[in-house]
Tab-separated table of C-alpha atoms and ligand atoms in Angstrom:
chain	number	residue	atom	x	y	z
B	1	MET	CA	-16.404	-2.008	58.462
B	2	LYS	CA	-18.070	-5.360	58.161
B	3	LEU	CA	-17.205	-6.032	54.525
B	4	LEU	CA	-13.513	-5.459	55.240
B	5	GLU	CA	-13.489	-7.619	58.371
B	6	GLU	CA	-15.123	-10.444	56.440
B	7	ARG	CA	-12.515	-10.143	53.710
B	8	ILE	CA	-9.661	-10.163	56.220
B	9	ARG	CA	-11.114	-13.298	57.847
B	10	LYS	CA	-11.511	-14.954	54.466
B	11	ASP	CA	-8.293	-13.962	52.678
B	12	GLY	CA	-5.891	-12.503	55.265
B	13	ARG	CA	-2.957	-14.653	56.366
B	14	VAL	CA	-1.298	-14.227	59.716
B	15	LEU	CA	2.496	-14.445	59.660
B	16	GLY	CA	4.169	-14.972	63.012
B	17	GLN	CA	3.061	-12.826	65.951
B	18	ASP	CA	2.265	-9.533	64.329
B	19	VAL	CA	2.057	-9.456	60.528
B	20	LEU	CA	-1.079	-9.790	58.431
B	21	LYS	CA	-0.671	-10.540	54.736
B	22	VAL	CA	-3.393	-8.909	52.681
B	23	ASP	CA	-1.711	-9.038	49.316
B	24	THR	CA	-4.648	-10.771	47.612
B	25	PHE	CA	-6.889	-7.692	47.916
B	26	LEU	CA	-5.096	-4.636	49.348
B	27	ASN	CA	-1.384	-4.205	48.781
B	28	HIS	CA	-0.288	-6.319	45.839
B	29	GLN	CA	-3.373	-7.514	43.979
B	30	ILE	CA	-6.100	-4.920	44.563
B	31	ASP	CA	-9.854	-5.491	44.680
B	32	PRO	CA	-11.291	-2.272	43.189
B	33	GLU	CA	-14.812	-2.907	44.483
B	34	LEU	CA	-13.602	-3.335	48.046
B	35	LEU	CA	-11.325	-0.301	47.695
B	36	SER	CA	-14.225	1.728	46.321
B	37	ALA	CA	-16.298	0.807	49.391
B	38	ILE	CA	-13.330	1.780	51.587
B	39	GLY	CA	-13.137	5.177	49.876
B	40	GLU	CA	-16.875	5.742	50.402
B	41	GLU	CA	-16.577	4.799	54.070
B	42	PHE	CA	-13.728	7.259	54.708
B	43	ALA	CA	-15.716	9.936	52.872
B	44	ARG	CA	-18.680	9.252	55.193
B	45	LEU	CA	-16.522	9.282	58.345
B	46	PHE	CA	-14.846	12.598	57.453
B	47	ALA	CA	-17.895	14.190	55.784
B	48	GLY	CA	-18.103	17.113	58.202
B	49	LYS	CA	-14.506	18.197	57.639
B	50	ASN	CA	-13.144	20.796	55.330
B	51	ILE	CA	-10.591	18.806	53.286
B	52	ASP	CA	-8.454	20.305	50.529
B	53	LYS	CA	-6.429	17.194	49.715
B	54	ILE	CA	-5.428	13.737	50.800
B	55	LEU	CA	-1.865	12.727	51.629
B	56	THR	CA	-0.444	9.234	51.740
B	57	VAL	CA	2.885	7.407	51.273
B	58	GLU	CA	3.817	5.207	48.341
B	59	SER	CA	3.128	2.449	47.570
B	60	SER	CA	0.400	0.698	49.523
B	61	GLY	CA	-1.335	3.858	50.733
B	62	ILE	CA	-2.069	5.004	47.197
B	63	ALA	CA	-5.048	2.752	46.417
B	64	PRO	CA	-7.163	3.596	49.501
B	65	ALA	CA	-6.147	7.270	49.210
B	66	VAL	CA	-7.210	7.524	45.566
B	67	PHE	CA	-10.609	5.927	46.184
B	68	THR	CA	-11.148	8.304	49.113
B	69	GLY	CA	-10.140	11.255	46.926
B	70	LEU	CA	-12.638	10.096	44.331
B	71	ALA	CA	-15.416	9.918	46.919
B	72	LEU	CA	-14.536	13.322	48.423
B	73	HIS	CA	-13.693	14.986	45.072
B	74	VAL	CA	-10.291	16.195	46.234
B	75	PRO	CA	-6.761	15.608	44.881
B	76	VAL	CA	-4.465	12.962	46.280
B	77	VAL	CA	-0.731	13.436	46.856
B	78	PHE	CA	1.573	10.579	47.740
B	79	ALA	CA	4.909	11.097	49.444
B	80	ARG	CA	7.733	9.514	47.497
B	81	LYS	CA	10.328	7.369	49.204
B	82	ASN	CA	13.976	8.046	48.489
B	83	LYS	CA	17.046	6.299	49.819
B	84	SER	CA	19.555	8.552	48.096
B	85	LEU	CA	21.683	10.962	50.115
B	86	THR	CA	21.429	13.700	47.526
B	87	LEU	CA	18.025	15.246	47.830
B	88	PRO	CA	16.269	17.650	45.536
B	89	ASP	CA	15.492	21.204	46.626
B	90	ASP	CA	11.943	22.391	46.930
B	91	VAL	CA	10.625	19.350	48.798
B	92	TRP	CA	9.236	18.840	52.267
B	93	ILE	CA	11.072	15.884	53.724
B	94	ALA	CA	10.978	13.515	56.717
B	95	ASP	CA	12.720	10.325	57.811
B	96	VAL	CA	10.591	7.195	58.222
B	97	TYR	CA	11.972	4.132	59.942
B	98	SER	CA	10.313	0.849	58.987
B	99	PHE	CA	10.298	-1.689	61.812
B	100	THR	CA	9.224	-4.467	59.508
B	101	LYS	CA	11.927	-3.774	56.915
B	102	GLN	CA	14.494	-2.300	59.337
B	103	THR	CA	15.388	0.483	56.956
B	104	THR	CA	15.081	4.248	57.011
B	105	ASN	CA	13.630	6.064	54.028
B	106	HIS	CA	13.245	9.717	53.362
B	107	ILE	CA	9.744	10.553	52.286
B	108	MET	CA	9.172	13.741	50.396
B	109	ILE	CA	6.515	15.910	48.831
B	110	ASP	CA	7.190	18.635	46.316
B	111	HIS	CA	6.433	22.154	47.625
B	112	ARG	CA	4.024	22.635	44.710
B	113	PHE	CA	1.676	19.956	46.043
B	114	LEU	CA	1.401	20.997	49.692
B	115	LYS	CA	0.941	24.617	50.711
B	116	ALA	CA	0.574	26.581	53.920
B	117	GLY	CA	-2.971	26.666	55.257
B	118	GLU	CA	-4.210	23.606	53.372
B	119	ASN	CA	-6.418	21.143	55.266
B	120	VAL	CA	-5.279	17.588	54.679
B	121	LEU	CA	-6.584	14.123	55.455
B	122	LEU	CA	-3.914	11.431	55.905
B	123	ILE	CA	-4.737	7.928	54.638
B	124	ASP	CA	-2.691	4.739	54.926
B	125	ASP	CA	-3.201	0.997	54.587
B	126	PHE	CA	-1.754	-0.079	57.959
B	127	LEU	CA	-1.277	1.607	61.310
B	128	ALA	CA	1.377	-0.380	63.158
B	129	ASN	CA	4.146	1.611	64.800
B	130	GLY	CA	2.940	4.850	63.293
B	131	GLN	CA	6.221	5.782	61.623
B	132	ALA	CA	4.726	6.498	58.215
B	133	ILE	CA	1.984	8.717	59.636
B	134	GLU	CA	4.519	10.493	61.858
B	135	GLY	CA	6.575	11.231	58.751
B	136	LEU	CA	3.510	12.728	57.049
B	137	LEU	CA	2.750	14.771	60.186
B	138	ALA	CA	6.319	16.134	60.153
B	139	ILE	CA	5.898	17.117	56.508
B	140	THR	CA	2.571	18.869	57.071
B	141	GLN	CA	4.136	20.762	59.961
B	142	GLN	CA	7.012	21.931	57.755
B	143	ALA	CA	4.531	23.056	55.117
B	144	ASP	CA	2.337	24.773	57.727
B	145	ALA	CA	-0.655	22.713	56.591
B	146	GLN	CA	-3.344	21.375	58.979
B	147	VAL	CA	-4.129	17.713	59.537
B	148	VAL	CA	-7.894	17.287	59.929
B	149	GLY	CA	-7.786	13.533	60.526
B	150	VAL	CA	-6.171	10.180	59.811
B	151	GLY	CA	-7.915	7.308	58.018
B	152	ILE	CA	-6.455	3.830	58.372
B	153	VAL	CA	-7.635	0.702	56.580
B	154	ILE	CA	-6.219	-1.831	59.062
B	155	GLU	CA	-5.073	-0.880	62.561
B	156	LYS	CA	-3.079	-3.253	64.749
B	157	THR	CA	-4.158	-1.937	68.133
B	158	PHE	CA	-1.412	-3.820	69.989
B	159	GLN	CA	1.331	-1.730	68.354
B	160	LYS	CA	2.129	1.805	69.363
B	161	GLY	CA	0.922	3.874	66.390
B	162	ARG	CA	-2.560	4.594	67.733
B	163	GLN	CA	-1.209	5.899	71.027
B	164	ILE	CA	1.109	8.333	69.238
B	165	LEU	CA	-1.841	9.817	67.320
B	166	ASP	CA	-4.187	9.869	70.322
B	167	ASP	CA	-1.506	11.696	72.325
B	168	ARG	CA	-1.520	14.390	69.656
B	169	GLY	CA	-5.309	14.711	69.800
B	170	ILE	CA	-5.795	13.730	66.153
B	171	GLN	CA	-9.063	12.139	64.981
B	172	VAL	CA	-8.225	8.615	63.799
B	173	GLU	CA	-10.741	6.417	61.982
B	174	SER	CA	-9.721	2.801	61.361
B	175	LEU	CA	-11.958	0.545	59.289
B	176	ALA	CA	-10.719	-2.683	60.870
B	177	ARG	CA	-9.169	-2.747	64.333
B	178	ILE	CA	-7.197	-5.877	65.138
B	179	GLN	CA	-6.749	-6.778	68.776
B	180	SER	CA	-4.506	-9.815	68.359
B	181	PHE	CA	-3.462	-12.716	66.191
B	182	GLU	CA	-4.121	-15.449	68.721
B	183	SER	CA	-3.168	-18.900	67.418
B	184	GLY	CA	-2.923	-17.500	63.910
B	185	GLN	CA	-6.529	-16.210	64.025
B	186	VAL	CA	-7.421	-12.541	63.590
B	187	GLN	CA	-9.297	-11.154	66.600
B	188	PHE	CA	-11.035	-7.839	65.988
B	189	LEU	CA	-11.661	-5.264	68.684
B	190	SER	CA	-15.410	-5.305	69.216
R	1	G4P	P1	3.918	1.943	60.318
R	1	G4P	O1	3.363	1.586	58.940
R	1	G4P	O2	2.818	2.141	61.298
R	1	G4P	O3	4.901	3.040	60.217
R	1	G4P	O4	4.690	0.693	60.922
R	1	G4P	P2	5.933	-0.163	60.505
R	1	G4P	O5	7.158	0.705	60.474
R	1	G4P	O6	5.932	-1.324	61.420
R	1	G4P	O7	5.553	-0.638	59.035
R	1	G4P	C1	6.445	-0.640	57.979
R	1	G4P	C2	5.779	-1.098	56.712
R	1	G4P	O8	5.115	-2.356	56.897
R	1	G4P	C3	4.725	-0.173	56.175
R	1	G4P	O9	4.731	-0.304	54.776
R	1	G4P	C4	3.423	-0.761	56.738
R	1	G4P	O10	2.305	-0.389	55.981
R	1	G4P	C5	3.714	-2.217	56.641
R	1	G4P	N1	3.025	-3.046	57.634
R	1	G4P	C6	2.999	-2.895	58.967
R	1	G4P	N2	2.328	-3.911	59.540
R	1	G4P	C7	1.916	-4.703	58.533
R	1	G4P	C8	1.176	-5.913	58.480
R	1	G4P	O11	0.748	-6.495	59.491
R	1	G4P	N3	0.950	-6.428	57.242
R	1	G4P	C9	1.402	-5.845	56.099
R	1	G4P	N4	1.106	-6.430	54.941
R	1	G4P	N5	2.117	-4.703	56.114
R	1	G4P	C10	2.360	-4.152	57.312
R	1	G4P	P3	5.812	0.400	53.884
R	1	G4P	O12	7.200	0.126	54.348
R	1	G4P	O13	5.465	1.856	53.841
R	1	G4P	O14	5.718	-0.303	52.495
R	1	G4P	P4	4.724	-0.208	51.280
R	1	G4P	O15	4.155	-1.578	51.183
R	1	G4P	O16	3.658	0.807	51.541
R	1	G4P	O17	5.581	0.180	50.137
C-alpha cells in the first residue's frame, strides 16, 4: 500500500536491528485518515470472503481492526490481556509471549463474543514473531470458529511470523512488507 509505505519512510524511526517506531501515526498517536484508508484496503483484499467478525488483540490492533470493521460492516472483538493468575470463567484463553517485552500475557475473549461456526478475520498492527496471531488462532480453535484470513498493517518479513502462518495455509495480506532495516533505512520487499 503506497500511502502507508510513504508514511513509514517519512515518519517511521528504526531502532536498532529490528524495531520500527510508528507511534506518530499508528500505535500511540493515530492518524484517522490513514487508518481509514487501511480499513478500506483490508476490506478490498478480503472482499470475497464471508466474514462474521474481526478479532484483534489490545491495544495497538484495535485501531486498524475497527476501521476494517467499519469498511466491512462487521463487529470487532479485541482480546484482552491479563497478567493475573486468577482467570474468569467463560473465556477462551491463550498464552502470548512477547519477544520485544519478554513477558507472557494471557489473552482472552468472552464466550459471548466468539461462537462456534463463526468466520473471523484476524487483524493486527505488526507481524513479527507471530505470537499474537498464534494466540488468536488458539482461541478461535477453542471456540470452534474459522479463520478466513489474517490482515497485517506492517510485516517484518525477516522474522518468523509469516512462515508460521504460511505453514498453516492461512491467507495473509500485509499492507507494508519490510525486508530489512539496512543502515537504519527501511527497505520494502518489492
Ligand atoms: P508478534 O507481534 O508477531 O507476536 O511479535 P513480538 O512478540 O515480537 O511482538 C511483541 C509486541 O511488539 C507486539 O505488541 C507487537 O505488535 C510489537 N512489535 C513487534 N515488532 C515491532 C516493531 O518493529 N515496532 C513496534 N512499534 N512494535 C512492534 P504488543 O505486545 O501486543 O503490544 P501493544 O502495543 O499492542 O499493546
